[in-house]
Coordinates of C-alpha atoms and ligand atoms in Angstrom, one line a residue:
X1 CA 109.8 84.4 96.2
X2 CA 111.1 84.9 100.1
X3 CA 109.0 83.1 102.6
X4 CA 107.9 83.5 106.5
X5 CA 107.0 82.3 109.5
X6 CA 104.8 85.2 110.1
X7 CA 104.2 88.3 108.3
X8 CA 103.0 91.0 110.2
X9 CA 100.5 94.6 108.8
X10 CA 101.2 97.7 110.3
X11 CA 104.0 98.8 112.8
X12 CA 102.1 101.1 114.8
X13 CA 102.0 99.6 118.8
X14 CA 100.7 96.6 117.8
X15 CA 102.7 95.4 115.2
X16 CA 105.7 96.8 116.9
X17 CA 104.6 94.4 120.1
X18 CA 103.6 90.8 117.7
X19 CA 107.3 91.6 116.1
X20 CA 109.3 91.5 119.6
X21 CA 106.6 88.8 121.2
X22 CA 106.9 86.3 118.1
X23 CA 110.6 86.5 117.9
X24 CA 111.1 85.9 120.8
X25 CA 108.8 83.0 119.6
X26 CA 111.7 81.9 117.6
X27 CA 110.0 82.8 114.5
X28 CA 110.8 84.4 111.3
X29 CA 108.9 87.3 110.5
X30 CA 108.9 90.3 108.4
X31 CA 106.8 93.6 109.2
X32 CA 105.3 95.9 106.1
X33 CA 104.4 99.4 107.1
X34 CA 102.9 102.2 104.7
X35 CA 104.5 104.9 107.1
X36 CA 108.2 106.5 106.9
X37 CA 109.1 104.9 110.4
X38 CA 107.2 103.0 113.5
X39 CA 104.2 104.6 115.6
X40 CA 101.1 104.3 113.9
X41 CA 98.3 106.8 115.4
X42 CA 101.4 108.8 116.6
X43 CA 103.3 108.3 113.9
X44 CA 100.0 110.3 111.4
X45 CA 98.0 112.3 114.1
X46 CA 100.7 115.1 114.4
X47 CA 98.0 117.9 114.4
X48 CA 98.3 120.4 117.0
X49 CA 96.6 119.5 120.3
X50 CA 97.0 115.5 119.8
X51 CA 97.4 114.1 123.2
X52 CA 96.7 110.8 124.6
X53 CA 93.0 110.3 126.7
X54 CA 94.9 107.7 128.6
X55 CA 97.3 109.0 131.3
X56 CA 100.5 107.8 129.9
X57 CA 101.6 105.7 133.2
X58 CA 98.4 103.5 132.0
X59 CA 99.1 104.2 127.7
X60 CA 102.2 102.1 128.1
X61 CA 103.8 98.3 127.1
X62 CA 103.6 96.3 130.2
X63 CA 105.7 93.7 128.8
X64 CA 109.1 94.5 129.9
X65 CA 110.6 95.7 133.3
X66 CA 113.4 97.5 132.2
X67 CA 111.6 99.5 129.6
X68 CA 109.3 100.7 132.3
X69 CA 111.7 101.7 134.4
X70 CA 114.2 103.5 132.4
X71 CA 111.3 105.9 130.4
X72 CA 109.7 109.5 132.5
X73 CA 106.6 110.7 131.1
X74 CA 106.6 114.3 131.3
X75 CA 102.9 114.8 131.7
X76 CA 100.3 112.8 133.2
X77 CA 98.1 112.7 130.0
X78 CA 101.2 112.7 127.1
X79 CA 101.0 114.6 123.9
X80 CA 101.7 113.1 120.4
X81 CA 105.6 113.6 120.2
X82 CA 106.6 112.6 123.4
X83 CA 104.3 108.4 122.6
X84 CA 106.0 108.7 119.3
X85 CA 108.9 109.3 121.0
X86 CA 107.9 106.7 123.3
X87 CA 107.7 104.8 120.0
X88 CA 111.0 105.5 118.6
X89 CA 112.8 104.3 121.6
X90 CA 110.7 100.9 121.9
X91 CA 111.7 100.5 118.3
X92 CA 115.1 100.8 118.9
X93 CA 115.5 99.3 122.2
X94 CA 114.4 96.2 121.0
X95 CA 116.2 96.5 117.4
X96 CA 112.6 96.3 115.3
X97 CA 113.5 98.3 113.0
X98 CA 115.7 95.4 111.0
X99 CA 112.6 93.5 110.4
X100 CA 110.3 96.0 109.5
X101 CA 110.0 97.3 105.6
X102 CA 108.5 101.1 105.8
X103 CA 107.0 102.5 102.4
X104 CA 105.4 99.4 102.0
X105 CA 101.5 99.6 101.9
X106 CA 99.9 95.6 101.4
X107 CA 97.2 96.0 99.0
X108 CA 96.6 92.2 98.6
X109 CA 96.8 89.6 101.6
X110 CA 95.2 86.0 99.6
X111 CA 95.5 82.4 101.3
X112 CA 97.1 80.4 98.3
X113 CA 94.9 77.3 99.6
X114 CA 97.0 74.0 98.0
X115 CA 100.0 75.9 99.9
X116 CA 98.5 76.6 103.2
X117 CA 100.3 79.7 103.1
X118 CA 99.1 83.7 102.9
X119 CA 100.7 85.1 100.2
X120 CA 101.5 89.5 100.9
X121 CA 101.4 91.9 97.8
X122 CA 103.5 95.4 98.6
X123 CA 101.5 97.8 96.0
X124 CA 100.5 95.4 93.9
X125 CA 103.6 93.1 93.6
X126 CA 103.9 89.7 95.0
X127 CA 107.2 89.8 97.6
X128 CA 106.6 86.8 99.8
X129 CA 104.5 84.1 101.4
X130 CA 104.2 83.6 105.4
X131 CA 102.4 81.1 107.4
X132 CA 100.7 83.2 109.7
X133 CA 99.5 86.1 108.9
X134 CA 98.7 88.7 112.0
X135 CA 96.9 92.1 110.4
X136 CA 98.1 95.4 113.2
X137 CA 96.0 97.3 110.6
X138 CA 94.8 99.6 113.3
X139 CA 91.4 101.0 114.3
X140 CA 91.5 103.8 113.5
X141 CA 93.8 104.6 110.4
X142 CA 91.9 105.2 107.5
X143 CA 91.2 108.8 107.0
X144 CA 87.7 109.6 106.5
X145 CA 87.5 112.4 104.3
X146 CA 83.9 113.1 103.3
X147 CA 83.1 113.8 99.4
X148 CA 81.8 117.4 99.4
X149 CA 81.0 118.7 96.1
X150 CA 83.7 121.1 95.1
X151 CA 86.4 119.1 97.5
X152 CA 88.9 119.2 94.6
X153 CA 88.5 122.2 93.1
X154 CA 90.1 124.3 96.4
X155 CA 93.1 126.0 95.4
X156 CA 94.7 126.2 99.0
X157 CA 96.0 123.8 101.2
X158 CA 94.0 120.7 102.6
X159 CA 94.8 118.7 105.2
X160 CA 93.5 115.8 107.2
X161 CA 94.1 115.6 110.9
X162 CA 94.8 112.1 110.5
X163 CA 97.7 112.6 108.3
X164 CA 99.2 115.7 109.5
X165 CA 102.7 116.7 107.5
X166 CA 105.7 115.6 109.7
X167 CA 106.4 119.5 108.2
X168 CA 106.2 122.3 110.2
X169 CA 102.8 123.8 108.9
X170 CA 102.5 127.7 109.4
X171 CA 99.2 129.0 109.6
X172 CA 100.3 132.4 111.0
X173 CA 98.1 135.4 108.9
X174 CA 95.8 132.1 107.2
X175 CA 92.2 132.2 107.4
X176 CA 91.9 128.6 108.7
X177 CA 88.6 126.3 108.3
X178 CA 88.5 123.4 109.7
X179 CA 85.2 121.1 109.9
X180 CA 84.4 118.2 112.1
X181 CA 84.2 119.0 116.5
X182 CA 85.4 114.9 117.5
X183 CA 88.0 114.4 119.5
X184 CA 90.5 115.8 117.0
X185 CA 88.9 118.6 116.0
X186 CA 88.0 119.3 119.7
X187 CA 91.7 118.8 120.5
X188 CA 92.9 120.7 117.6
X189 CA 90.7 123.9 117.9
X190 CA 92.5 125.6 120.7
X191 CA 95.7 125.4 119.0
X192 CA 94.4 126.2 115.4
X193 CA 92.8 129.6 117.3
X194 CA 96.3 130.0 119.0
X195 CA 98.2 129.2 115.4
X196 CA 95.9 131.4 112.8
X197 CA 94.9 134.8 111.5
X198 CA 91.3 133.8 112.0
X199 CA 89.5 129.9 112.8
X200 CA 85.9 128.8 111.7
X201 CA 85.1 125.9 113.0
X202 CA 82.8 124.1 110.8
X203 CA 80.0 122.2 113.6
X204 CA 77.8 119.7 112.4
X205 CA 77.3 117.3 115.4
X206 CA 77.9 120.0 119.0
X207 CA 80.4 117.5 121.0
X208 CA 80.6 116.9 124.9
X209 CA 83.6 117.6 126.5
X210 CA 84.7 117.7 129.8
X211 CA 88.7 119.4 130.7
X212 CA 91.9 116.7 130.7
X213 CA 93.8 116.5 133.1
X214 CA 96.7 119.2 132.6
X215 CA 99.4 118.0 134.8
X216 CA 103.0 117.6 134.6
X217 CA 104.5 114.2 135.8
X218 CA 105.8 114.6 139.4
X219 CA 109.1 112.7 139.6
X220 CA 107.9 111.4 143.2
X221 CA 104.8 110.5 141.3
X222 CA 107.0 108.4 138.1
X223 CA 108.7 106.9 141.3
X224 CA 106.0 105.6 142.8
X225 CA 104.5 104.3 140.0
X226 CA 107.7 102.8 139.4
X227 CA 108.2 100.8 142.4
X228 CA 104.3 99.9 142.1
X229 CA 104.3 99.2 138.0
X230 CA 103.5 95.2 138.1
X231 CA 100.5 96.2 140.5
X232 CA 99.4 98.8 138.4
X233 CA 99.4 95.9 135.5
X234 CA 97.6 93.5 137.9
X235 CA 95.2 96.8 138.5
X236 CA 94.6 96.9 134.5
X237 CA 93.3 93.6 133.9
X238 CA 90.6 93.5 136.2
X239 CA 89.3 97.7 135.3
X240 CA 86.7 97.1 132.5
X241 CA 88.3 99.7 130.5
X242 CA 91.8 98.1 131.3
X243 CA 92.8 101.2 133.8
X244 CA 94.5 100.8 136.9
X245 CA 93.9 104.0 138.4
X246 CA 96.6 103.1 141.0
X247 CA 96.6 106.6 142.8
X248 CA 93.1 106.7 142.2
X249 CA 92.2 103.7 144.2
X250 CA 95.1 104.1 147.0
X251 CA 94.2 107.7 148.2
X252 CA 90.6 107.1 148.4
X253 CA 92.1 103.2 150.2
X254 CA 93.5 105.6 152.3
X255 CA 91.7 108.7 152.7
X256 CA 88.0 107.1 153.2
X257 CA 86.7 103.9 155.2
X258 CA 85.5 101.4 153.8
X259 CA 81.7 102.6 154.8
X260 CA 82.5 106.0 152.9
X261 CA 84.0 103.9 149.6
X262 CA 80.1 101.8 149.8
X263 CA 78.2 104.3 150.3
X264 CA 79.4 107.0 147.6
X265 CA 76.7 107.1 145.1
X266 CA 77.0 106.0 142.1
X267 CA 73.6 106.5 140.4
X268 CA 72.7 110.0 139.5
X269 CA 69.7 109.0 140.1
X270 CA 70.3 108.9 143.7
X271 CA 70.6 112.9 143.7
X272 CA 69.2 116.1 144.1
X273 CA 70.2 119.1 141.3
X274 CA 71.4 121.1 144.4
X275 CA 73.9 118.0 145.1
X276 CA 75.0 117.6 141.0
X277 CA 76.0 121.0 140.9
X278 CA 78.2 121.5 144.2
X279 CA 79.6 118.0 142.9
X280 CA 80.2 120.0 139.2
X281 CA 81.4 123.0 140.6
X282 CA 83.9 121.4 143.2
X283 CA 85.3 118.2 140.6
X284 CA 84.3 119.3 137.5
X285 CA 82.5 118.4 134.6
X286 CA 83.7 114.9 134.3
X287 CA 82.1 113.7 137.4
X288 CA 78.9 113.5 135.7
X289 CA 80.8 110.7 133.8
X290 CA 81.4 108.9 136.9
X291 CA 77.6 107.5 137.4
X292 CA 76.9 103.7 136.1
X293 CA 73.2 104.5 135.6
X294 CA 74.4 107.8 132.9
X295 CA 75.1 104.6 130.2
X296 CA 72.1 102.8 131.0
X297 CA 69.1 104.8 131.9
X298 CA 67.6 107.5 129.7
X299 CA 66.1 109.3 132.4
X300 CA 69.4 109.2 134.5
X301 CA 70.7 110.4 130.7
X302 CA 68.7 113.2 130.5
X303 CA 69.2 114.4 134.1
X304 CA 73.3 114.6 133.3
X305 CA 72.7 115.9 129.4
X306 CA 70.8 119.1 131.0
X307 CA 73.7 119.7 133.9
X308 CA 76.2 119.6 130.7
X309 CA 74.2 121.6 128.8
X310 CA 73.5 124.7 131.7
X311 CA 77.8 124.2 132.6
X312 CA 78.5 124.8 128.9
X313 CA 76.2 128.1 129.0
X314 CA 78.0 129.8 131.6
X315 CA 81.3 129.6 130.2
X316 CA 80.2 130.6 126.3
X317 CA 79.7 134.4 126.3
X318 CA 77.5 134.7 123.5
X319 CA 74.7 133.2 123.8
X320 CA 73.6 132.5 119.5
X321 CA 77.6 130.5 120.1
X322 CA 76.8 128.7 123.4
X323 CA 73.4 127.6 122.1
X324 CA 74.6 126.1 118.9
X325 CA 77.9 124.2 120.9
X326 CA 75.0 121.9 123.5
X327 CA 74.3 118.8 122.2
X328 CA 70.7 118.5 121.3
X329 CA 69.7 115.1 119.6
X330 CA 71.2 112.7 121.0
X331 CA 73.1 112.1 124.6
X332 CA 76.3 111.3 127.1
X333 CA 77.4 107.6 126.5
X334 CA 76.6 107.7 123.2
X335 CA 79.7 108.5 121.2
X336 CA 83.4 107.8 122.5
X337 CA 84.1 110.7 125.4
X338 CA 86.2 113.4 124.6
X339 CA 88.3 115.3 126.8
X340 CA 90.0 119.0 126.1
X341 CA 91.7 122.0 127.3
X342 CA 90.0 125.1 126.5
X343 CA 87.8 124.3 123.8
X344 CA 84.3 125.9 125.0
X345 CA 86.8 129.3 125.8
X346 CA 88.1 129.5 122.6
X347 CA 84.9 130.6 121.2
X348 CA 84.7 133.4 123.1
X349 CA 87.4 134.5 121.2
X350 CA 87.0 137.6 118.7
X351 CA 89.1 135.2 116.5
X352 CA 86.9 132.1 115.9
X353 CA 83.8 132.2 114.2
X354 CA 81.9 129.1 114.8
X355 CA 79.4 127.8 111.6
X356 CA 76.3 125.6 112.7
X357 CA 76.2 123.5 109.8
X358 CA 72.1 122.1 111.2
X359 CA 71.3 125.7 110.3
X360 CA 73.6 126.4 107.6
X361 CA 74.5 122.9 105.6
X362 CA 78.2 122.8 103.6
X363 CA 77.1 123.3 100.0
X364 CA 79.9 122.7 98.6
X365 CA 83.5 123.4 98.4
X366 CA 84.1 126.6 96.3
X367 CA 88.0 127.1 95.2
X368 CA 87.9 130.0 96.9
X369 CA 86.4 128.7 100.2
X370 CA 83.8 126.5 101.5
X371 CA 80.0 127.2 100.9
X372 CA 77.8 127.4 103.9
X373 CA 73.8 128.9 102.9
X374 CA 74.2 131.3 100.4
X375 CA 77.6 132.6 101.4
X376 CA 80.8 132.1 101.4
X377 CA 84.0 132.2 103.2
X378 CA 87.8 132.8 101.7
X379 CA 90.0 130.1 103.2
X380 CA 93.7 129.8 103.1
X381 CA 93.6 126.2 104.4
X382 CA 90.9 124.1 104.7
X383 CA 91.5 120.7 107.6
X384 CA 89.2 118.2 107.6
X385 CA 89.2 116.5 111.3
X386 CA 86.3 114.3 109.9
X387 CA 87.1 111.3 111.3
X388 CA 88.0 107.5 109.9
X389 CA 86.5 104.6 108.7
X390 CA 87.1 103.1 111.6
X391 CA 88.1 99.2 113.0
X392 CA 86.9 97.4 109.2
X393 CA 88.7 99.8 107.3
X394 CA 91.9 98.8 107.2
X395 CA 91.3 95.8 107.4
X396 CA 88.9 95.7 104.2
X397 CA 91.4 98.1 102.1
X398 CA 94.0 95.5 102.7
X399 CA 92.4 93.3 100.1
X400 CA 91.9 90.0 102.2
X401 CA 91.1 87.1 100.1
X402 CA 90.7 84.1 102.5
X403 CA 90.0 80.1 101.2
X404 CA 87.7 78.9 97.5
X405 CA 89.2 83.0 96.4
X406 CA 86.4 84.3 98.7
X407 CA 87.0 87.8 99.9
X408 CA 86.9 90.0 103.5
X409 CA 85.0 92.5 101.6
X410 CA 82.2 89.6 100.7
X411 CA 82.6 88.1 103.5
X412 CA 81.5 91.2 106.0
X413 CA 78.7 93.1 102.8
X414 CA 76.3 93.2 105.9
X415 CA 79.0 94.0 108.6
X416 CA 81.9 92.3 110.5
X417 CA 82.0 88.4 111.5
X418 CA 84.9 87.3 113.4
X419 CA 85.1 85.3 116.1
X420 CA 86.9 87.3 119.3
X421 CA 87.9 90.0 117.0
X422 CA 90.4 87.8 116.1
X423 CA 90.0 85.2 113.8
X424 CA 87.6 85.1 110.5
X425 CA 86.0 81.8 109.5
X426 CA 87.4 80.7 106.0
X427 CA 90.9 82.4 106.9
X428 CA 92.5 79.9 108.4
X429 CA 96.3 81.6 110.6
X430 CA 94.8 85.1 109.7
X431 CA 94.6 86.9 113.1
X432 CA 93.3 90.4 113.9
X433 CA 94.7 92.6 116.5
X434 CA 91.9 94.7 118.3
X435 CA 89.5 93.4 115.4
X436 CA 85.8 94.0 115.1
X437 CA 84.3 92.1 118.7
X438 CA 86.6 92.7 121.0
X439 CA 87.1 95.2 123.7
X440 CA 89.7 97.1 121.1
X441 CA 88.6 100.8 121.4
X442 CA 86.5 100.6 124.5
X443 CA 89.8 99.7 126.4
X444 CA 93.0 101.1 127.3
X445 CA 94.8 100.3 123.7
X446 CA 97.5 99.5 124.6
X447 CA 96.3 96.4 127.4
X448 CA 93.6 95.2 124.4
X449 CA 97.0 95.4 122.0
X450 CA 99.2 93.0 125.1
X451 CA 96.4 90.8 125.2
X452 CA 96.2 89.8 121.7
X453 CA 99.4 89.5 121.0
X454 CA 100.2 87.2 124.4
X455 CA 97.1 85.0 123.0
X456 CA 98.4 84.8 119.2
X457 CA 101.8 84.3 120.3
X458 CA 100.2 81.1 123.0
X459 CA 98.4 80.3 119.9
X460 CA 101.1 79.5 117.1
X461 CA 103.4 77.8 119.6
X462 CA 100.2 75.4 120.7
X463 CA 99.8 74.3 117.0
X464 CA 103.6 74.6 116.5
X465 CA 104.8 72.1 119.6
X466 CA 101.5 70.0 118.3
X467 CA 102.4 69.6 114.9
X468 CA 99.0 71.5 113.6
X469 CA 98.6 73.4 110.6
X470 CA 96.7 75.4 111.1
X471 CA 93.0 77.1 113.2
X472 CA 90.2 78.9 112.7
X473 CA 86.9 79.1 113.7
X474 CA 83.8 77.5 113.1
X475 CA 81.2 79.5 111.6
X476 CA 79.0 78.4 114.4
X477 CA 81.1 79.6 117.2
X478 CA 81.3 82.6 115.0
X479 CA 77.7 83.8 115.0
X480 CA 77.4 82.8 118.3
X481 CA 80.4 85.0 119.2
X482 CA 78.3 87.8 117.7
X483 CA 74.8 87.5 119.3
X484 CA 76.9 88.2 122.4
X485 CA 78.6 91.1 121.2
X486 CA 75.0 92.1 120.3
X487 CA 72.9 91.2 123.5
X488 CA 75.4 93.2 126.0
X489 CA 75.4 96.2 123.8
X490 CA 71.7 96.4 123.8
X491 CA 69.9 98.9 126.3
X492 CA 73.4 100.9 126.3
X493 CA 73.2 104.2 125.8
X494 CA 76.1 103.2 122.5
X495 CA 73.4 102.2 120.6
X496 CA 70.2 104.3 121.2
X497 CA 68.8 104.6 118.4
X498 CA 69.7 108.4 118.4
X499 CA 72.7 107.7 118.0
X500 CA 75.0 108.0 114.7
X501 CA 78.4 107.0 116.1
X502 CA 81.7 105.6 114.4
X503 CA 80.9 102.8 116.6
X504 CA 78.1 102.1 114.6
X505 CA 79.8 102.6 111.4
X506 CA 77.4 105.4 111.7
X507 CA 79.7 108.3 109.9
X508 CA 80.6 106.5 106.6
X509 CA 78.1 106.5 104.0
X510 CA 76.4 103.0 103.2
X511 CA 78.6 101.5 105.7
X512 CA 75.9 98.8 107.4
X513 CA 75.2 100.0 110.8
X514 CA 76.8 97.5 113.2
X515 CA 77.4 98.1 117.0
X516 CA 81.5 96.6 116.4
X517 CA 83.4 96.8 119.6
X518 CA 82.7 94.6 122.7
X519 CA 81.1 95.9 125.4
X520 CA 81.3 93.7 128.1
X521 CA 84.8 95.0 129.4
X522 CA 87.9 93.8 129.1
X523 CA 88.3 91.3 132.2
X524 CA 84.9 89.5 131.0
X525 CA 86.2 89.2 127.4
X526 CA 89.7 88.2 128.7
X527 CA 88.3 85.2 131.0
X528 CA 86.5 83.9 128.2
X529 CA 89.3 83.8 125.6
X530 CA 91.4 82.0 128.6
X531 CA 88.6 79.4 128.8
X532 CA 88.4 78.8 125.4
X533 CA 92.1 78.2 125.1
X534 CA 91.7 76.0 128.4
X535 CA 88.4 74.0 126.4
X536 CA 91.2 73.2 123.7
X537 CA 90.5 75.9 121.6
X538 CA 87.0 75.6 121.6
X539 CA 85.0 77.1 118.8
X540 CA 88.5 76.4 116.5
X541 CA 88.7 73.7 113.8
X542 CA 92.2 73.1 114.0
X543 CA 93.4 71.0 111.3
Ligands
LIG1 P1 98.3 102.3 114.8 O1 98.9 102.6 115.1 O2 96.6 102.2 113.5 O3 99.1 101.5 113.7 C1 98.7 100.8 112.7 C2 99.5 100.5 111.5 O4 99.4 100.2 110.1 C3 99.8 102.4 110.9 O5 101.2 102.8 111.0 C4 99.0 101.7 109.4 O6 99.5 103.2 108.0 C5 99.4 100.4 109.1 N1 98.3 100.5 107.6 C6 97.8 99.8 107.9 N2 97.2 99.3 106.9 C7 98.0 99.0 106.0 C8 98.5 98.4 104.9 N3 97.6 97.6 104.4 N4 99.6 98.2 104.5 C9 100.3 98.8 105.6 N5 100.2 99.3 106.5 C10 98.9 99.6 106.7 N6 94.1 104.8 122.2 C11 93.7 104.6 123.8 O7 94.0 104.0 124.2 N7 94.2 106.2 124.0 C12 94.0 107.1 123.2 O8 94.6 108.1 124.3 C13 94.2 107.3 122.0 N8 94.4 108.3 121.8 C14 94.1 108.2 120.2 C15 94.0 109.2 119.2 C16 94.5 110.2 117.8 C17 94.6 110.6 117.5 C18 93.7 108.4 117.3 C19 93.1 108.6 115.8 C20 93.2 107.5 118.1 C21 93.6 107.0 119.4 N9 93.6 105.8 120.0 C22 93.5 105.8 121.7 C23 93.2 104.8 119.3 C24 95.2 104.4 118.9 O9 95.1 104.4 117.7 C25 95.3 103.0 119.4 O10 95.6 103.4 121.0 C26 96.4 102.6 118.8 O11 97.8 103.1 118.9 C27 96.6 101.8 117.8 O12 97.7 101.0 117.9 P2 97.4 100.2 116.0 O13 99.5 99.3 116.3 O14 96.5 99.0 116.8 O15 97.3 100.3 115.4
LIG2 P1 85.5 111.5 114.7 O1 84.9 111.4 116.3 O2 84.7 110.8 113.9 O3 84.7 113.1 115.0 C1 84.1 113.8 113.2 C2 83.5 114.8 113.0 O4 83.4 115.3 111.5 C3 82.6 114.7 113.9 O5 82.7 115.9 114.0 C4 82.2 114.7 112.2 O6 80.5 115.1 112.8 C5 82.3 115.4 111.3 N1 82.1 115.2 110.7 C6 82.4 114.0 109.4 N2 81.9 114.3 108.4 C7 81.1 114.9 108.1 C8 80.7 115.8 107.2 N3 80.8 115.9 105.6 N4 80.3 117.7 107.4 C9 80.5 118.0 108.5 N5 80.9 117.1 109.4 C10 81.4 116.1 109.2 O7 86.9 111.9 114.4 P2 87.6 112.2 114.9 O8 87.6 113.5 116.3 O9 89.3 111.6 114.5 O10 88.1 111.3 116.6 C11 88.2 109.4 116.0 C12 88.8 108.5 117.2 O11 89.9 108.8 117.6 C13 87.8 109.3 118.7 O12 86.4 109.2 119.1 C14 88.9 108.9 119.6 O13 88.4 107.1 119.6 C15 90.3 108.9 118.3 N6 90.8 110.1 119.4 C16 91.3 110.2 120.4 C17 92.0 111.1 120.8 C18 92.5 111.2 122.2 O14 91.6 111.9 123.4 N7 93.4 110.8 122.2 C19 92.0 112.2 119.9 C20 91.9 111.8 118.6 C21 91.3 111.1 118.3 P3 79.2 114.0 112.8 O15 79.7 114.0 114.6 O16 78.2 114.7 113.0 O17 78.9 112.9 112.4

């Protein structure tokens, strides 16, 4: 059986950078990827309207000067095809494909205790062994398709935004139903409305969404970024969400004196209603997201929610539709913030119908369409924009078996337990990239990915240089870290009792309700990881 130093599962941005970095360290690496090419999220999510909600300058790799200097982003927030082009460019430039096996779904990752090696099975067939295993399987890579009665009986076409086909999908002259109004649904709906004959939107919970930046990248702006990449990457490391806000910081510095900067209100409770309405008029709805108390103070949160609702009511022409589009049972900041392009305006079109599932839930799927209440809507296509089994889904589906035959499923039956979102007690030399308990999805993911891969590479370098064979966290360190993760999440809108988000696992029936990502911010997290290394890998057992 073939033996590698290290196996990576997944060839999204995490697996790609991992391969480059670990090869640079002299390791013999093999990557297994279920898809037929690189890109992960951007390979699978090809639905119309898919794009980044972090500026592309920020959502790009920082590990190579040459890569930064040679790449042009066409838009400030790039669309999926451009991000996938970038992933392909990275793969070509660093010769990654030669060490990636595509079309290869890992179905078991088993620790062979006597040998101290991980054994990897592809499609049930044992394929190779490796000393280290890095799970770069993604936080949002296992699509969630709800089990709706009769779903299999539908005679039309069925699509999922998270598994959109490579071939063009022709929706013209089609009656299309889309289920779900999270980030994917909100991005897709305005585009689907343009492409289909009639679009029926099945909404269970209304969403808080604010208009996205639509600017094309100007040449002089790209040039300015090129000159300042090092500073941008440094600023990212200091920012809570791993975003430098480079131009904003620079222009604010230029335009506003120091006193004025500090005098700028950061709390919604410090402002009266009129001022707030004026700010929305001048700066857009997104300004509501810039007040810190909106995320931690229920009164501030309700003020923002109310202003948000009033604004939406003024865009959507039909009163009943506007009323259905207003979120009612939860506040801003509970779920991942959604950005849109003409979402609310789309509901003013005569060829778009909103079906409010709070009033008339889906009874079943019929061979011809979707039945809500006592009416059946005939459809040619049903599109599920129903999200993902987030953060733990792909790890659990990979069937990881650790020491003494204990499975990850058993270990995580009451929720994910991991140290720093990097390693799991009982699973030596196995690493997770952006795993539960790390900033991951609350951060610019490329910054989070690079920090994790660099940390793992340094860790392996340390083990190999000192003749150590294995590393894993102690159960005590793991429990302390989980307690810390829970403690920082407490009192935020993320964990409010009214909040049911995928961050909490609430979108998957039966999934334990635990807040999974680390909400303490990227800089605090990174300095904790660095301090642990300085302290001779405190909390880990090295043997
Ligand atoms: P992924 O890109 O998910 O890659 C994981 C890969 O592992 C996949 O290709 C999958 O096929 C493979 N895999 C999983 N299990 C197995 C297995 N058992 N065997 C073999 N292969 C396996 N983040 C941001 O920071 N900003 C954004 O604007 C943003 N936009 C997003 C938009 C969408 C539509 C989605 C779904 C996510 C978005 N994200 C965003 C999060 C995004 O997932 C990350 O930014 C990033 O792409 C994750 O990279 P990754 O390599 O960790 O995981
Ligand atoms: P999501 O946020 O989980 O949204 C899923 C939607 O489907 C929700 O509206 C949900 O309703 C609905 N739904 C689920 N099950 C349903 C059922 N049985 N019946 C009716 N409706 C149902 O998933 P997503 O939109 O794919 O986004 C997931 C994450 O991916 C985002 O939060 C973000 O991190 C990332 N993403 C980012 C972007 C971007 O802008 N860059 C774009 C897409 C995705 P409820 O709310 O009632 O559960």
